[in-house]
Short mmCIF file of C-alpha atoms in Angstrom, two decimals:
data_model
loop_
_atom_site.label_atom_id
_atom_site.label_comp_id
_atom_site.label_asym_id
_atom_site.label_seq_id
_atom_site.Cartn_x
_atom_site.Cartn_y
_atom_site.Cartn_z
CA MET A 8 -8.40 21.11 16.16
CA THR A 9 -7.67 24.80 16.30
CA GLN A 10 -4.12 24.81 14.94
CA SER A 11 -2.69 23.45 11.69
CA ILE A 12 0.12 20.94 11.94
CA ILE A 13 3.14 21.66 9.78
CA GLY A 14 5.83 19.09 9.02
CA THR A 15 9.36 19.91 7.95
CA LYS A 16 10.65 16.43 7.05
CA SER A 17 7.83 14.03 6.22
CA MET A 18 4.17 13.39 6.88
CA VAL A 19 2.12 10.22 6.59
CA VAL A 20 -1.60 10.03 7.35
CA SER A 21 -3.68 6.89 7.81
CA PRO A 22 -6.62 5.78 9.97
CA HIS A 23 -4.28 4.28 12.60
CA TYR A 24 -1.28 5.90 14.21
CA LEU A 25 0.88 2.76 14.05
CA ALA A 26 0.39 2.50 10.30
CA SER A 27 1.30 6.17 9.92
CA MET A 28 4.42 5.56 11.99
CA ALA A 29 5.37 2.59 9.79
CA GLY A 30 5.08 4.70 6.64
CA ASN A 31 7.04 7.54 8.19
CA LYS A 32 9.82 5.16 9.26
CA ILE A 33 10.16 4.01 5.64
CA LEU A 34 10.55 7.63 4.51
CA GLU A 35 13.12 8.29 7.24
CA LYS A 36 15.17 5.33 5.97
CA GLY A 37 15.22 6.73 2.43
CA GLY A 38 12.16 5.06 0.93
CA ASN A 39 9.80 6.87 -1.41
CA ALA A 40 6.07 7.54 -1.12
CA PHE A 41 5.22 4.27 -2.87
CA ASP A 42 7.36 2.30 -0.39
CA ALA A 43 5.67 4.13 2.49
CA ALA A 44 2.19 3.40 1.10
CA VAL A 45 2.98 -0.33 0.95
CA ALA A 46 4.20 -0.23 4.56
CA VAL A 47 1.06 1.62 5.67
CA SER A 48 -1.18 -0.88 3.88
CA ALA A 49 0.63 -3.89 5.34
CA CYS A 50 0.43 -2.44 8.84
CA LEU A 51 -3.27 -1.60 8.46
CA GLY A 52 -3.92 -5.25 7.62
CA VAL A 53 -2.75 -6.04 11.15
CA VAL A 54 -3.89 -3.10 13.29
CA TYR A 55 -7.09 -2.23 11.38
CA PRO A 56 -8.21 -5.56 9.88
CA GLN A 57 -11.91 -4.73 9.96
CA MET A 58 -11.33 -2.05 7.32
CA THR A 59 -8.49 -3.39 5.17
CA GLY A 60 -6.36 -6.43 4.71
CA LEU A 61 -3.96 -8.32 2.53
CA GLY A 62 -5.72 -9.45 -0.60
CA GLY A 63 -8.19 -6.57 -0.51
CA ASP A 64 -8.89 -4.11 -3.28
CA ALA A 65 -6.26 -1.57 -4.25
CA PHE A 66 -6.40 1.60 -6.34
CA TRP A 67 -3.06 3.31 -6.91
CA LEU A 68 -1.73 6.20 -8.93
CA THR A 69 2.05 6.19 -9.32
CA TYR A 70 4.45 8.63 -10.93
CA GLU A 71 7.87 7.76 -12.31
CA ARG A 72 10.19 10.72 -12.51
CA GLU A 73 12.48 8.92 -14.97
CA ASP A 74 9.89 8.63 -17.74
CA GLY A 75 7.45 11.31 -16.54
CA LYS A 76 4.50 8.92 -16.68
CA ILE A 77 1.57 8.55 -14.31
CA ARG A 78 0.22 5.01 -14.09
CA ALA A 79 -3.06 3.82 -12.62
CA PHE A 80 -3.47 0.38 -11.05
CA ASN A 81 -6.93 -1.04 -10.43
CA GLY A 82 -6.62 -4.08 -8.20
CA SER A 83 -10.31 -4.57 -7.53
CA GLY A 84 -12.71 -7.39 -8.15
CA ARG A 85 -13.91 -10.66 -6.82
CA SER A 86 -11.65 -13.45 -5.67
CA GLY A 87 -12.13 -17.01 -6.83
CA SER A 88 -14.18 -18.86 -4.24
CA ASN A 89 -12.46 -22.24 -4.74
CA VAL A 90 -8.90 -20.99 -5.21
CA ASN A 91 -6.14 -22.10 -2.87
CA ARG A 92 -2.34 -22.26 -2.95
CA ASP A 93 -2.32 -25.70 -4.57
CA ALA A 94 -4.14 -24.32 -7.63
CA TYR A 95 -0.93 -22.48 -8.60
CA LYS A 96 1.64 -25.25 -8.09
CA GLY A 97 4.07 -25.23 -10.99
CA GLU A 98 3.03 -21.77 -12.15
CA LYS A 99 5.59 -18.98 -12.31
CA LYS A 100 2.86 -16.39 -11.68
CA ILE A 101 -0.85 -16.23 -11.00
CA PRO A 102 -2.56 -16.61 -14.40
CA THR A 103 -4.70 -13.80 -15.73
#
């Protein structure tokens, strides 16, 4: 690439063009960067499943303008090998 690309409205980068388009569409409809990142991740689970997928690890940094705080989320680790949907019947949330 010999020329830089400059955007004037929005820019989303991912390893697959369809996922980038999904994230950009969210921004065009008024979503924020966090909304766009979720859309990109969901799309990558379909178009790039060998590299990512629903239920995979997640590492996020978020910023809330209202309270000025940066939060880190570490969604990594092993999944239970014998866990299935029935294990959570009657639960309001997945137990820690």
